[in-house]
Structure formats: C-alpha cells, structure tokens
PDB file of C-alpha atoms and ligand atoms in Angstrom:
ATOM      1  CA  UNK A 954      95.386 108.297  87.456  1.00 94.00           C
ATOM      2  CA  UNK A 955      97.136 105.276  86.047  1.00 95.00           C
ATOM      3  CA  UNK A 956      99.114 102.720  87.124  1.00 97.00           C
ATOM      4  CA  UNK A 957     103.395 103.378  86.754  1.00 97.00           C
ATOM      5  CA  UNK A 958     105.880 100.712  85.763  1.00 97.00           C
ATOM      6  CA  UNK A 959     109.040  99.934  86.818  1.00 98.00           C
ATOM      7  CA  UNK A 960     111.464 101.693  86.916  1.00 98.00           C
ATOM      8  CA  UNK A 961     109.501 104.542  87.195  1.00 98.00           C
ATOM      9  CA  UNK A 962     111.298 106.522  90.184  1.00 97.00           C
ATOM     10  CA  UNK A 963     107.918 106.787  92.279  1.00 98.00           C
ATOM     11  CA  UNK A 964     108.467 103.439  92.659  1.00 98.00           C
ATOM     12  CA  UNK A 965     111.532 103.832  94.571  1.00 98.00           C
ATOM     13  CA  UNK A 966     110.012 106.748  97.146  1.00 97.00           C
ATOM     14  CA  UNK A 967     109.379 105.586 100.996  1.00 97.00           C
ATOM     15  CA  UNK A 968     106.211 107.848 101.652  1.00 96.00           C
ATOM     16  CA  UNK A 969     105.683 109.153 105.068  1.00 94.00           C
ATOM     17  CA  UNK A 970     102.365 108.848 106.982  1.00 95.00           C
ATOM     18  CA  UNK A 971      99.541 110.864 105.938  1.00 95.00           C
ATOM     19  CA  UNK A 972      98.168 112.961 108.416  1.00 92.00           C
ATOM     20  CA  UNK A 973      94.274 112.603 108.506  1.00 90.00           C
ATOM     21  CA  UNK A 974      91.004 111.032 106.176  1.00 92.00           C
ATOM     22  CA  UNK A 975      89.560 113.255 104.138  1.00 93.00           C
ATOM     23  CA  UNK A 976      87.079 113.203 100.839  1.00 94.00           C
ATOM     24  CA  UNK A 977      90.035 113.584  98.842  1.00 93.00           C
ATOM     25  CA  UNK A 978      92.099 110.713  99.642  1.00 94.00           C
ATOM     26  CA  UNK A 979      88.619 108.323  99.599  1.00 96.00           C
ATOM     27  CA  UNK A 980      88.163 109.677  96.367  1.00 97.00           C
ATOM     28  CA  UNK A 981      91.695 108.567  95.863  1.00 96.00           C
ATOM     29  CA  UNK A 982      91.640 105.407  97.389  1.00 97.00           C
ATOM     30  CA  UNK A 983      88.601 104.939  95.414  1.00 97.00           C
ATOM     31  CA  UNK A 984      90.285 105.450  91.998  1.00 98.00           C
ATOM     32  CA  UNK A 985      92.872 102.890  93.254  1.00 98.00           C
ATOM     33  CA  UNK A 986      90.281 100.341  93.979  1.00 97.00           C
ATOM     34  CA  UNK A 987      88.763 100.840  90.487  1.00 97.00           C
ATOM     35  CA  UNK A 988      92.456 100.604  88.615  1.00 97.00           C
ATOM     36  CA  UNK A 989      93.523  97.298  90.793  1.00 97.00           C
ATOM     37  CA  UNK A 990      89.853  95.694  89.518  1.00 97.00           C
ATOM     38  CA  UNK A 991      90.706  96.837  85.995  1.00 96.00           C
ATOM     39  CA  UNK A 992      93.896  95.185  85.897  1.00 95.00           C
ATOM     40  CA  UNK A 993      93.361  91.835  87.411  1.00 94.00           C
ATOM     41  CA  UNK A 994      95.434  92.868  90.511  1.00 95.00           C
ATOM     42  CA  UNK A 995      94.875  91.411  94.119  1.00 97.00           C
ATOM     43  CA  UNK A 996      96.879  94.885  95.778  1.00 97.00           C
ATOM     44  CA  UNK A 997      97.737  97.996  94.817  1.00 98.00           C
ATOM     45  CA  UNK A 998      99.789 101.011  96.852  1.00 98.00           C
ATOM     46  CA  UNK A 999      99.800 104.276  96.156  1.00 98.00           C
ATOM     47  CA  UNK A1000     103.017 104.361  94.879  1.00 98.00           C
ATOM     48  CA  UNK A1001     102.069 102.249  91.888  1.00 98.00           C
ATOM     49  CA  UNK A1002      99.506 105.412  90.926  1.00 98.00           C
ATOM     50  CA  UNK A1003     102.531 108.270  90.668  1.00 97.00           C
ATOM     51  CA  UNK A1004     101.402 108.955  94.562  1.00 97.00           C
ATOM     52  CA  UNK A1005     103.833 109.783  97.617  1.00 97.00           C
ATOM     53  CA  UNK A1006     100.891 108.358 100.022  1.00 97.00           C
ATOM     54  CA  UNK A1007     101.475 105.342 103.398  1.00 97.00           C
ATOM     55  CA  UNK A1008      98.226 103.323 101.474  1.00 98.00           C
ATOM     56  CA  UNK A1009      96.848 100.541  99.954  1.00 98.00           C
ATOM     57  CA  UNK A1010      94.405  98.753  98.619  1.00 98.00           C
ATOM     58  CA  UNK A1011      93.686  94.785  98.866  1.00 98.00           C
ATOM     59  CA  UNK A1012      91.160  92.129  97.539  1.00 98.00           C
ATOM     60  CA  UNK A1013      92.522  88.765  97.417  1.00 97.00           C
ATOM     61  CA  UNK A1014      89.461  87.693  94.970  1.00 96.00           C
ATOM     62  CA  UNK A1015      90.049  90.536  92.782  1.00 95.00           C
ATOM     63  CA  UNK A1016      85.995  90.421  92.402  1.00 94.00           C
ATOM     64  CA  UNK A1017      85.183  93.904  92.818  1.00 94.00           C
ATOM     65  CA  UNK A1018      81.770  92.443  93.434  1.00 94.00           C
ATOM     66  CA  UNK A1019      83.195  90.579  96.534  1.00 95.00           C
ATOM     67  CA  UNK A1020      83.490  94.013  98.610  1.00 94.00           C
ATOM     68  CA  UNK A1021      83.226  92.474 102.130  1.00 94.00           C
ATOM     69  CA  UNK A1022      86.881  91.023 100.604  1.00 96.00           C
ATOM     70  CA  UNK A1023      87.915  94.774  99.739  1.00 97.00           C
ATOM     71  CA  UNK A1024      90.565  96.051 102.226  1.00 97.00           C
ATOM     72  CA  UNK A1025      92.094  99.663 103.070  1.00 98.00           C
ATOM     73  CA  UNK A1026      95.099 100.220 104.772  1.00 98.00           C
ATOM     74  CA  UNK A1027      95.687 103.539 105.797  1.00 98.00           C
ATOM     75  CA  UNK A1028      99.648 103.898 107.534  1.00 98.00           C
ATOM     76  CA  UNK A1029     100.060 100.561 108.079  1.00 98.00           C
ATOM     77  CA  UNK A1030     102.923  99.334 110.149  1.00 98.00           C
ATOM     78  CA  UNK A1031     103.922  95.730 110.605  1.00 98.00           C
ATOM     79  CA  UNK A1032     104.014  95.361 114.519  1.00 98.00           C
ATOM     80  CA  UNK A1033     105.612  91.582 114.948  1.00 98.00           C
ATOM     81  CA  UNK A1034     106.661  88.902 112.380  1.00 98.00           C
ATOM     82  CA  UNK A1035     106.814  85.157 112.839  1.00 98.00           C
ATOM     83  CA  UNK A1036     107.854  81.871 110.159  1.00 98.00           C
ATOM     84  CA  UNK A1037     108.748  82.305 106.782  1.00 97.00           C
ATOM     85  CA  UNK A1038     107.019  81.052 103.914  1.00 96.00           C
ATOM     86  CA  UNK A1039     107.851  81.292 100.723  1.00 96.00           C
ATOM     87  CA  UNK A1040     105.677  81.598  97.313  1.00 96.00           C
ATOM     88  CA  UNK A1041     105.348  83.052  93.835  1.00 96.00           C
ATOM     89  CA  UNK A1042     104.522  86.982  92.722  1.00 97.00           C
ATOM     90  CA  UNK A1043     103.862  89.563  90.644  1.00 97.00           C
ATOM     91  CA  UNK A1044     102.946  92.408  90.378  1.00 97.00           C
ATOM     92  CA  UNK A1045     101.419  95.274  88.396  1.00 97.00           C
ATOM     93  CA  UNK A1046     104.715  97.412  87.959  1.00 98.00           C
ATOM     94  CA  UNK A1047     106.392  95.062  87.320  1.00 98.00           C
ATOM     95  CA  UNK A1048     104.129  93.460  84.282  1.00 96.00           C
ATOM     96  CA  UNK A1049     104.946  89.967  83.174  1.00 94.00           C
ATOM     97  CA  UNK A1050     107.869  89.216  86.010  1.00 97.00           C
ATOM     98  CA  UNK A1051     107.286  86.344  88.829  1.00 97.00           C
ATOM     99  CA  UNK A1052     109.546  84.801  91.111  1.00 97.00           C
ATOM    100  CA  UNK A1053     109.334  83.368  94.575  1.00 97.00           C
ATOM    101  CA  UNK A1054     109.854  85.224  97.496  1.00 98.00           C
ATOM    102  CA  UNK A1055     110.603  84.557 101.637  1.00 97.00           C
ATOM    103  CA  UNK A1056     108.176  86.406 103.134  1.00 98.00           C
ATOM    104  CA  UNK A1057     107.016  85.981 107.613  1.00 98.00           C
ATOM    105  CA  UNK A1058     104.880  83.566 107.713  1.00 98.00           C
ATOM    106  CA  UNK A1059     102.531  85.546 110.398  1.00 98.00           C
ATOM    107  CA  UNK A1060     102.290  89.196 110.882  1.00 98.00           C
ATOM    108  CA  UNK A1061     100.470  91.674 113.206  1.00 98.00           C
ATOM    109  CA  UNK A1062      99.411  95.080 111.058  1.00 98.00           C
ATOM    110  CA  UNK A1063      98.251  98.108 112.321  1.00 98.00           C
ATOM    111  CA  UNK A1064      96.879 100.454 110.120  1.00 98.00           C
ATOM    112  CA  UNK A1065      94.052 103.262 109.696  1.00 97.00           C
ATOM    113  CA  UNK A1066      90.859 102.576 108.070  1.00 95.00           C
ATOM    114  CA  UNK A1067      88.563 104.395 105.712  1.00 94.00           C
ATOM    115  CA  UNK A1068      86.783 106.086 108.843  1.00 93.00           C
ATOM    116  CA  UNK A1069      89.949 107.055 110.675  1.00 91.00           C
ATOM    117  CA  UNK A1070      89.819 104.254 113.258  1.00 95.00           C
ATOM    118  CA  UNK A1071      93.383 102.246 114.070  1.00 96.00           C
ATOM    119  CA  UNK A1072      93.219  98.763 113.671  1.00 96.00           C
ATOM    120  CA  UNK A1073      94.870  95.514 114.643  1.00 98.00           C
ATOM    121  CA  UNK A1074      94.884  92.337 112.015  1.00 97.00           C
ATOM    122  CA  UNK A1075      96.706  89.140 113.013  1.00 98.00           C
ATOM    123  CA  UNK A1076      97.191  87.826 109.168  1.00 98.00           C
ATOM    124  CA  UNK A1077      98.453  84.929 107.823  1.00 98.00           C
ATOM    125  CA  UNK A1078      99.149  82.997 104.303  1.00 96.00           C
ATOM    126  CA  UNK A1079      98.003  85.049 101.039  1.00 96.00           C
ATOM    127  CA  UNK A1080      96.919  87.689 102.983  1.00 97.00           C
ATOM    128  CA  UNK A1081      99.919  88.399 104.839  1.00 98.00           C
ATOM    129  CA  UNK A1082     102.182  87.881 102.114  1.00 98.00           C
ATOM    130  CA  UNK A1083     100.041  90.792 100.134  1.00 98.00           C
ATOM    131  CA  UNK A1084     100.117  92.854 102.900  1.00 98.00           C
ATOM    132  CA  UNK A1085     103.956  92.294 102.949  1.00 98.00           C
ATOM    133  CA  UNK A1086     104.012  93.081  99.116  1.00 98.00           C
ATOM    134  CA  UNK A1087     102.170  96.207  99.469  1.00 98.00           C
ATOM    135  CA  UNK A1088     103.822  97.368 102.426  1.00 98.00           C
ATOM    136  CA  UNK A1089     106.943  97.035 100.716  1.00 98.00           C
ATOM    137  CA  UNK A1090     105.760  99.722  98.252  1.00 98.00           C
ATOM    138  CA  UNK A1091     105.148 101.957 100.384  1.00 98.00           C
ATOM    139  CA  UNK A1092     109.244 102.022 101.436  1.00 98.00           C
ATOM    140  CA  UNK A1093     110.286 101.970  97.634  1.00 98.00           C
ATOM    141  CA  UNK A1094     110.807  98.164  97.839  1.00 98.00           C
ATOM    142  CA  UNK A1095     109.609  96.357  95.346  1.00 98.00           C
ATOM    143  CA  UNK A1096     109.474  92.213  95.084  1.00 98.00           C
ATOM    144  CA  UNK A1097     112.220  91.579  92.468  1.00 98.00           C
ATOM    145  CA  UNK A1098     114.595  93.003  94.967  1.00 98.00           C
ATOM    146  CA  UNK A1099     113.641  90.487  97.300  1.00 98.00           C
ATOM    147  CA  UNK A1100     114.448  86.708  94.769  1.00 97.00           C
ATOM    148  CA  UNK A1101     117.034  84.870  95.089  1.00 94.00           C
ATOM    149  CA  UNK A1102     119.935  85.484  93.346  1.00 93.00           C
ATOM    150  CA  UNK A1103     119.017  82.605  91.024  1.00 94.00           C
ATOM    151  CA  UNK A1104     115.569  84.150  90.551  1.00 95.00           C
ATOM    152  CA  UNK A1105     117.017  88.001  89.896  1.00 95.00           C
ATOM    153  CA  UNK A1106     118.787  85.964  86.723  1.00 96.00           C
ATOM    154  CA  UNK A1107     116.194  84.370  85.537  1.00 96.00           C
ATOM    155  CA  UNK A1108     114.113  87.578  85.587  1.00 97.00           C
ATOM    156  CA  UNK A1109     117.324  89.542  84.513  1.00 97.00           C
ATOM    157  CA  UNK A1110     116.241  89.800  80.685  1.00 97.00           C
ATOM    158  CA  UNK A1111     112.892  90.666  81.804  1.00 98.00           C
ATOM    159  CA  UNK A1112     113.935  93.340  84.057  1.00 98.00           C
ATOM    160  CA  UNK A1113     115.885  95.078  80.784  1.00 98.00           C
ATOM    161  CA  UNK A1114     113.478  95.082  78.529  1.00 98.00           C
ATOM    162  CA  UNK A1115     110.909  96.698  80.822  1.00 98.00           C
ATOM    163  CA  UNK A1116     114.058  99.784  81.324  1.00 98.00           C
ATOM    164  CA  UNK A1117     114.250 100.309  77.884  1.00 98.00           C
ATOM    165  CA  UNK A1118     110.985 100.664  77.449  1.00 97.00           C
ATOM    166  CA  UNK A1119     111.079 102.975  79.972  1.00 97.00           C
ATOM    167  CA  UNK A1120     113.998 104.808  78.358  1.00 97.00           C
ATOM    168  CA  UNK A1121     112.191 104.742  75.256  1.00 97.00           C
ATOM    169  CA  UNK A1122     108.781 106.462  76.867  1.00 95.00           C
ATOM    170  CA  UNK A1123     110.725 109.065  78.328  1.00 95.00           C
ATOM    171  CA  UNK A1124     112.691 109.750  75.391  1.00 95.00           C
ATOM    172  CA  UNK A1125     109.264 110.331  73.670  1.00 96.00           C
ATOM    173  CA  UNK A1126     108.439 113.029  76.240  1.00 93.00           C
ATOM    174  CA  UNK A1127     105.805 110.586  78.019  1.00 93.00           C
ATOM    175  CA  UNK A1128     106.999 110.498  81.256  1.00 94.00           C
ATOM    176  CA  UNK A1129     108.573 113.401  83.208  1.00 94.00           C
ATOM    177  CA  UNK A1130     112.136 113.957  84.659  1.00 94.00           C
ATOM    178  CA  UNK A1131     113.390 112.632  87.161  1.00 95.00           C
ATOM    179  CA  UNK A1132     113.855 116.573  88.799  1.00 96.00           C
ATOM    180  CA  UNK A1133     110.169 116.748  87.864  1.00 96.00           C
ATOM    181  CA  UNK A1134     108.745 114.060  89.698  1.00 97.00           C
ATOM    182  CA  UNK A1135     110.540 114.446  92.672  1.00 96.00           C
ATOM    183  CA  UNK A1136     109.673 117.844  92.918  1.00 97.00           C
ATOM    184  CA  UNK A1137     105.708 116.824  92.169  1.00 96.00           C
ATOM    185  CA  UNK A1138     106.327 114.442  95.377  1.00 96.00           C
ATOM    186  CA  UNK A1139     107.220 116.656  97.844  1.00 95.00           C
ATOM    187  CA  UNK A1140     104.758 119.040  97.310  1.00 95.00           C
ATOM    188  CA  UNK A1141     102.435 116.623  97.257  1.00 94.00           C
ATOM    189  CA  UNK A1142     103.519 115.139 100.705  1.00 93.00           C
ATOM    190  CA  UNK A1143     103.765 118.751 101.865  1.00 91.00           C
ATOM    191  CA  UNK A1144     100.453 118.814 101.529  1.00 88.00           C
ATOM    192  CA  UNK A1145      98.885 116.127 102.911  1.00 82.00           C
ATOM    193  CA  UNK A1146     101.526 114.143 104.823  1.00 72.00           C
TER     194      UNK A1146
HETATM  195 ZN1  LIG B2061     103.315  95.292  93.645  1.00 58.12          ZN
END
C-alpha cells in the first residue's frame, strides 16, 4: 500500500458504502493509519491508498502515540452544515500545494466505527474542516478544486508540474492504465461494497 498523487484517477472515484467490518478492512484501515503517521499527515481516505472504500482515517496531532486522538470513520455522511470558515490546506496527494478554502463552520457526521457501531459527532474548527477534507475524497473531490479562482492560479504551475510527473511515471510503466485501474476498482467494490 502506498499513498497515490494527483492526478492519479483513484483520486477522482466517489466510492460507495462498504457493506460490513471485517479483519480485512481493520487490517486496512490499519495500514492507512501507519502511512498517514509516516508522512506527517493529519487525514487520510482510502482513496489516497489506490482504494475504492467510504473511509478514513484522522489524528489532528499526527502523534501516532496520541491514539485517544486517532479517529475512524467508517461511511460517513455529513448530516447538517452551519457557518463558513475559511483556512489553509494541504494535502498528501497533492504534495507541496496549499491554498485556503470555505469550508461549514459546524457539521453533524455520522459514520461507522471500528466495531460496527453508528455514530453521531457534532464537530467544529480543525476537526470539522478535516472531516470535510476527507469526506471530500471519498466523492473524488479533492481541495484544489475548491480555491478561489485567485488561489487555483497561484497553485496553477504547481498543479502542472505534479501532471507531468505523472505523465512521466506512467510513461515509465509505473503506474497502470487508466482501463486498468478502473477495472481493479470495481472489482474491488464488487467485493466488499
Ligand atoms: Zn487530502
């Protein structure tokens, strides 16, 4: 498992709910845990590890050590929205790119946790604007489609660079078609969502 950069065309999937928790996806959700700590990250979805999966992973600390901080969100859905706020990120597709982006200011989630149970989580700040990030990623949205248009320019050099470094991977055989992956999604989602 690694983590993909954009564009890689995971990143673009909406993933449809899985359908129960199982060993497999905590081992999984595990690996995802243990790549977000590697890398610094505060969130991580399982798009961003090549997988067609409604989860995600959170720790606003990024202290793996902090675990009562560690978060799972199994099919979340964002029930109500209030405010807007608006603050810088990034994020670990998208190396090297920040901008500032609206997000609600308050949120209620629902989502599935590690044991199966739903719950609710009135969230506000950081934490909601994560949850907002990651979310995203689960419907193929990432945050660079959400600046400004002043901020896409500013980013726009960026945002080239990382595609032809993409182009260039690919062209080296690295990274499959795009035929390939789609195909390697659906069977995956045929299996477990
Ligand atoms: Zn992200």
């Amino acid at each position: 498992m690694r983590i993909i950069t954009y564009p890689h065309p995971t990143l673009r999937h909406k993933s449809k709910p899985l359908r129960r928790v199982d060993a497999e996806l905590k081992k999984t959700i595990g690996h995802m845990l243990d790549l977000m700590y590697a890398d610094e990250g505060v969130g991580l979805a399982a798009n961003q590890v090549d997988l067609p999966y409604r989860v995600f992973v959170l720790n606003l600390t990024a202290d793996s050590a902090a675990k009562d901080e560690e978060h799972v969100f199994i099919n979340p859905t964002i029930l109500k929205r209030s405010g807007t706020q608006e603050f810088e990120e990034g994020c670990l597709s998208v190396p090297e790119i920040y901008g500032d982006v609206k997000r609600s200011a308050k949120i209620l989630l629902s989502a599935y946790n590690l044991t199966g149970q739903e719950m609710r989580y009135e969230l506000t700040g950081l934490f909601a604007r994560a949850v907002q990030h990651e979310n995203d990623h689960l419907d193929g949205v990432l945050f660079i489609d959400r600046l400004t248009e002043t901020g896409k320019l500013t980013v726009q050099d960026a945002i080239e660079s990382l595609e032809r470094a993409f182009a260039d991977e690919r062209a080296r055989g690295r990274i499959a078609d795009d035929q390939q992956i789609a195909a390697r999604l659906a069977e995956l989602e045929a299996l477990r969502a």
